[in-house]
Short mmCIF file of C-alpha atoms and ligand atoms in Angstrom, two decimals:
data_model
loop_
_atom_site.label_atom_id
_atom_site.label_comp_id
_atom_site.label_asym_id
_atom_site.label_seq_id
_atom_site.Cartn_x
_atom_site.Cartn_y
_atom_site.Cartn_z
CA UNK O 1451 0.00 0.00 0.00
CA UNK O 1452 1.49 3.66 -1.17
CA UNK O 1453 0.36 6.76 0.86
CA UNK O 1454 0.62 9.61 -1.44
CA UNK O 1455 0.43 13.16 -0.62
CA UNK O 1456 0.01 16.29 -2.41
CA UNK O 1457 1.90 19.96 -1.60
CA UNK O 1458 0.96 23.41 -2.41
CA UNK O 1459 -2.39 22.26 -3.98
CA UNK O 1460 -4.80 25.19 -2.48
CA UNK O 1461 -3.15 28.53 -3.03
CA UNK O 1462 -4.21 30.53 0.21
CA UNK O 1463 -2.26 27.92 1.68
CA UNK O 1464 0.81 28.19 -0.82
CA UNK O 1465 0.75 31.90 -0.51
CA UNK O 1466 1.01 31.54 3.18
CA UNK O 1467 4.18 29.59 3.69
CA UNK O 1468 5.39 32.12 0.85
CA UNK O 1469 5.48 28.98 -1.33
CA UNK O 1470 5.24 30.01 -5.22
CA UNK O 1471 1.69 28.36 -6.71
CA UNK O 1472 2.81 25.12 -8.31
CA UNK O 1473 2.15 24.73 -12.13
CA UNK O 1474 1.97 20.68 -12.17
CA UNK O 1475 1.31 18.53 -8.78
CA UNK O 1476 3.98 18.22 -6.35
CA UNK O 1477 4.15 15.12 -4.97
CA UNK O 1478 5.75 13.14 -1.99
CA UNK O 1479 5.30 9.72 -0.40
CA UNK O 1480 4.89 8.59 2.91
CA UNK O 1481 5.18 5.10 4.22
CA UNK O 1482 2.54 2.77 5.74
CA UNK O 1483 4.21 3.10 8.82
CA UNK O 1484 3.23 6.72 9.51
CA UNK O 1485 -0.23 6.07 9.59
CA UNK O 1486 -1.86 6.86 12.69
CA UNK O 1487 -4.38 3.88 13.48
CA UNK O 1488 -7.88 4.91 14.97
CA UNK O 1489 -8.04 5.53 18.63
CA UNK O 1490 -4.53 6.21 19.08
CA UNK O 1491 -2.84 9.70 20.19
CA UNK O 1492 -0.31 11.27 17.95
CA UNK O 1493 2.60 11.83 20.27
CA UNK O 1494 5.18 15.16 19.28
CA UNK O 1495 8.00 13.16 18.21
CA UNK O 1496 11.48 14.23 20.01
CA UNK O 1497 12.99 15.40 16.53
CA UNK O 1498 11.11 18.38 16.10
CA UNK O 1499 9.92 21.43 17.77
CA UNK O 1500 6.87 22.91 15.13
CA UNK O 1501 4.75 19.90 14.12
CA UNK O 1502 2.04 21.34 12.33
CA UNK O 1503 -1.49 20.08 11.54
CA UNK O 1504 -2.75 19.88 8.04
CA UNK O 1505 -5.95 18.96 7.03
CA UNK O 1506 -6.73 16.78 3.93
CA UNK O 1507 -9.37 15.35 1.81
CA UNK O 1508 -8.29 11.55 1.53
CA UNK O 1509 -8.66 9.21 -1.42
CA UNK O 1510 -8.77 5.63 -1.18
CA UNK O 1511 -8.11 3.75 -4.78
CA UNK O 1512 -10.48 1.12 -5.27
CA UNK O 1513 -8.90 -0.45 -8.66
CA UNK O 1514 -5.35 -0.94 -10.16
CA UNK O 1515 -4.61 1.38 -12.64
CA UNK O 1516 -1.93 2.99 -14.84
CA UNK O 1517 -1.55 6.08 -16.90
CA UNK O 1518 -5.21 6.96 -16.24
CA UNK O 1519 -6.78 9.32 -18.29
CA UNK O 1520 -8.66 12.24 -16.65
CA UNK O 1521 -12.22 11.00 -18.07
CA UNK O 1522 -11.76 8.35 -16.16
CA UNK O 1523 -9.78 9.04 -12.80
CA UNK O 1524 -12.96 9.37 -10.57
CA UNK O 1525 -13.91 5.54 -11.34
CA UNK O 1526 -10.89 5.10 -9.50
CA UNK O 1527 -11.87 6.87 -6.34
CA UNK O 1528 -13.79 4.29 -4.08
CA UNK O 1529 -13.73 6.08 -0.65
CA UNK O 1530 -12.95 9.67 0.63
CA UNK O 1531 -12.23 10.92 4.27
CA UNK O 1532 -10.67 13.80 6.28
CA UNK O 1533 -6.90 12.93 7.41
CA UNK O 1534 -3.87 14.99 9.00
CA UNK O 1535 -0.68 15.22 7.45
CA UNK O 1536 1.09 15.90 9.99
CA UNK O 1537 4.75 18.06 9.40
CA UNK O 1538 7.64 18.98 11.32
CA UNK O 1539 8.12 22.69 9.58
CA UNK O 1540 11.21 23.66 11.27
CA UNK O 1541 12.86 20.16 9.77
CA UNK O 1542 10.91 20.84 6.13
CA UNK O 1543 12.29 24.19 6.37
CA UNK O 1544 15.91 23.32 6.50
CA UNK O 1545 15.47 20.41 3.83
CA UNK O 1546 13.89 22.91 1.76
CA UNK O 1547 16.76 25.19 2.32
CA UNK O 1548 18.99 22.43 1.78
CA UNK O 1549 17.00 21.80 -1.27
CA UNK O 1550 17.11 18.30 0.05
CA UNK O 1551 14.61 15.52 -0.35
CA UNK O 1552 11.47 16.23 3.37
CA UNK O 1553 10.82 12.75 4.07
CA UNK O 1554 11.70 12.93 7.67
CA UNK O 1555 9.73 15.89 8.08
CA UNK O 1556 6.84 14.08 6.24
CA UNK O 1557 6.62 10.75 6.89
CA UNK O 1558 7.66 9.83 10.26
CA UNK O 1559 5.77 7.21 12.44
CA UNK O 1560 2.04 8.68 13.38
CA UNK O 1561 2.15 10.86 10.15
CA UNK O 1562 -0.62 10.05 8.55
CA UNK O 1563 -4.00 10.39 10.64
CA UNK O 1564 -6.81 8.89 8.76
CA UNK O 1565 -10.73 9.22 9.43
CA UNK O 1566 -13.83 7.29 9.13
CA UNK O 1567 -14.44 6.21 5.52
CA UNK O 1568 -17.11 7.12 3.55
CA UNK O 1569 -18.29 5.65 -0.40
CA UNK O 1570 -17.13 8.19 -2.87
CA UNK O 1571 -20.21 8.08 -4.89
CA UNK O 1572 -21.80 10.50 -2.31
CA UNK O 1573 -20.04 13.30 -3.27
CA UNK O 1574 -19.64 15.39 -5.62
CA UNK O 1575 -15.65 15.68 -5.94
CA UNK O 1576 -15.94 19.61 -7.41
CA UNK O 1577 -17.61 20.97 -4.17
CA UNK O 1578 -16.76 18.60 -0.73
CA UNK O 1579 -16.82 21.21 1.86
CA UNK O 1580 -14.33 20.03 5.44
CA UNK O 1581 -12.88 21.23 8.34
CA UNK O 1582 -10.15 20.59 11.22
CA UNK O 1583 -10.91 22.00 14.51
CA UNK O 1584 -8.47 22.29 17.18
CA UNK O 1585 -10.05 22.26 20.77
CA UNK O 1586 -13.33 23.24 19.19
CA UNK O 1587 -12.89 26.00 17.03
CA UNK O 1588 -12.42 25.71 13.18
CA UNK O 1589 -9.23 26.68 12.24
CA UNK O 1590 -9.11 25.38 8.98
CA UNK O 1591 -12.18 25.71 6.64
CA UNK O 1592 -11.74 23.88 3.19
CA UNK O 1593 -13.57 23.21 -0.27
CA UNK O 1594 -12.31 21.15 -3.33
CA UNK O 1595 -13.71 23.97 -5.32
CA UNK O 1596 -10.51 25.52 -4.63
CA UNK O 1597 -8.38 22.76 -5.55
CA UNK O 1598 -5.94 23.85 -7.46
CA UNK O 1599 -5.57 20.52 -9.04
CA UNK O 1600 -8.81 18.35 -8.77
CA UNK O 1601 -8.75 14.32 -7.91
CA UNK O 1602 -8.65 13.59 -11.81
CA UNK O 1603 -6.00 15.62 -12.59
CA UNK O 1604 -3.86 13.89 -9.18
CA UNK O 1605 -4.79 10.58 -10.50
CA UNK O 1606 -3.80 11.07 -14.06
CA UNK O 1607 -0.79 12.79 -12.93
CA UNK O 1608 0.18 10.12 -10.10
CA UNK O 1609 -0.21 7.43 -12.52
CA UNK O 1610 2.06 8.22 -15.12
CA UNK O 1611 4.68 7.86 -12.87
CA UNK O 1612 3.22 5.00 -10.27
CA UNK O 1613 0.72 2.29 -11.35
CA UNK O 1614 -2.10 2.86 -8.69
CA UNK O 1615 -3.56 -0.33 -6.55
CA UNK O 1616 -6.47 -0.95 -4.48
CA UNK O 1617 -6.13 0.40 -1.50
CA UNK O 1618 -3.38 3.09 -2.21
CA UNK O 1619 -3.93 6.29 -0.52
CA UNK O 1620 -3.67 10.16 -1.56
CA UNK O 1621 -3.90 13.43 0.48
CA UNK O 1622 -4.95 15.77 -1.69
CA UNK O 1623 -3.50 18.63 0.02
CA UNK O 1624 -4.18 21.64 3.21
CA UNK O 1625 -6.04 24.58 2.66
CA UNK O 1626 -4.70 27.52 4.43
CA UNK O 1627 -5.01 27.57 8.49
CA UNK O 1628 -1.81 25.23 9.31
CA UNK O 1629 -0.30 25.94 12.88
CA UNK O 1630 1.43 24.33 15.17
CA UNK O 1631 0.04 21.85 18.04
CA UNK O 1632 0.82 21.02 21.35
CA UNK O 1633 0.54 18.39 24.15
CA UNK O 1634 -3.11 18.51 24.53
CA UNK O 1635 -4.48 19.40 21.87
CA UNK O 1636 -7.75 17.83 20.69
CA UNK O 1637 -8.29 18.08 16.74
CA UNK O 1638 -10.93 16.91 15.14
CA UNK O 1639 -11.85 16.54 11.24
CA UNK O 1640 -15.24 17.12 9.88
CA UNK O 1641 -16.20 15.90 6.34
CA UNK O 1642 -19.63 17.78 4.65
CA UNK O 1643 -20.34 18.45 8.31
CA UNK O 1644 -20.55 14.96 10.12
CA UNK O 1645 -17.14 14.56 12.26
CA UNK O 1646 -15.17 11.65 10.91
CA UNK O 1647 -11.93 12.03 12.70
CA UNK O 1648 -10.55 12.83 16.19
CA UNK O 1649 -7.00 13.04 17.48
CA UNK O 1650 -5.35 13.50 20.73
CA UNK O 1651 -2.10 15.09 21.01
CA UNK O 1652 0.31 14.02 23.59
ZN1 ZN M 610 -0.15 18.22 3.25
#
């Protein structure tokens, strides 16, 4: 199983880490090890001191599939959810300086919080409206309206370069609103309005 992720894909949230607005998907990997499993806390790892939240639309593939054409890309989609990529900045920043490859910063252990599942066909992938709260209040406020590059565009993009299997993961990227956590902080992801996805910091 492959955990893809998308960067820069929501420009109010390019624009605020003074990122320049991409012109073709960026993409990065993380492995199955980062993903969080439900019910357990995401503990600050020792390695970084700015972990920020960022909360994602998530795709799950539900067929195998190479060099997919755009027509066809949302036959692909089987279920969607809200997730947290989680990121050590201050490590991504120096990488970046670096210009050096931000696994570390990307895909440690507990990376990848995923949420409560739900069938694709309910949605309509143009206009998915989420949220992440953090100890109750919204602080980000997202719609794939704003997506710089929809789901049919990552999968036909993704798949040029990776043949896509069942059960294959992408994060489609943060709208703007990322900030740090701390120990004890409660975040919480909400997908068209129904809470799919709680996390405890530690
Ligand atoms: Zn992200």
């Amino acid at each position: 199983m492959k955990i893809f992720c998308i960067g820069r894909n929501y420009a109010a949230h390019a624009l605020e880490l003074q990122n320049e607005v991409p012109d073709s998907p960026i993409i990065f990997m993380k492995p199955s090890t980062a993903i969080l499993h439900k019910d357990r806390d995401f503990y600050i790892p020792d390695f970084s001191n700015n972990i920020h939240y960022e909360g994602e639309i998530v795709l799950k593939i539900g067929k195998n599939g190479k060099a997919i054409d755009p027509k066809f890309a949302s036959k692909y989609i089987s279920q969607i959810t809200v997730g947290i990529d989680f990121t050590a900045r201050d490590l991504q920043d120096e990488l970046k300086k670096k210009g050096h490859p931000w696994e570390i910063a990307k895909a440690f252990d507990g990376a990848a919080v995923i949420g409560e599942w739900s069938e694709a066909s309910d949605f309509d992938f143009k206009n998915i409206g989420f949220q992440l709260h953090k100890n109750g209040e919204c602080v980000q406020d997202g719609n794939t309206s704003l997506l710089l590059f929809p789901f049919e565009q990552l999968i036909s993009h993704i798949s040029k370069y990776f043949t896509l299997q069942t059960g294959d993961l992408i994060y489609t990227g943060t709208p703007a609103g990322v900030a740090k956590v701390t120990a004890g902080d409660y975040l919480e992801g909400f997908l068209e309005g129904r809470r799919v996805m709680e996390c405890n910091v530690k």
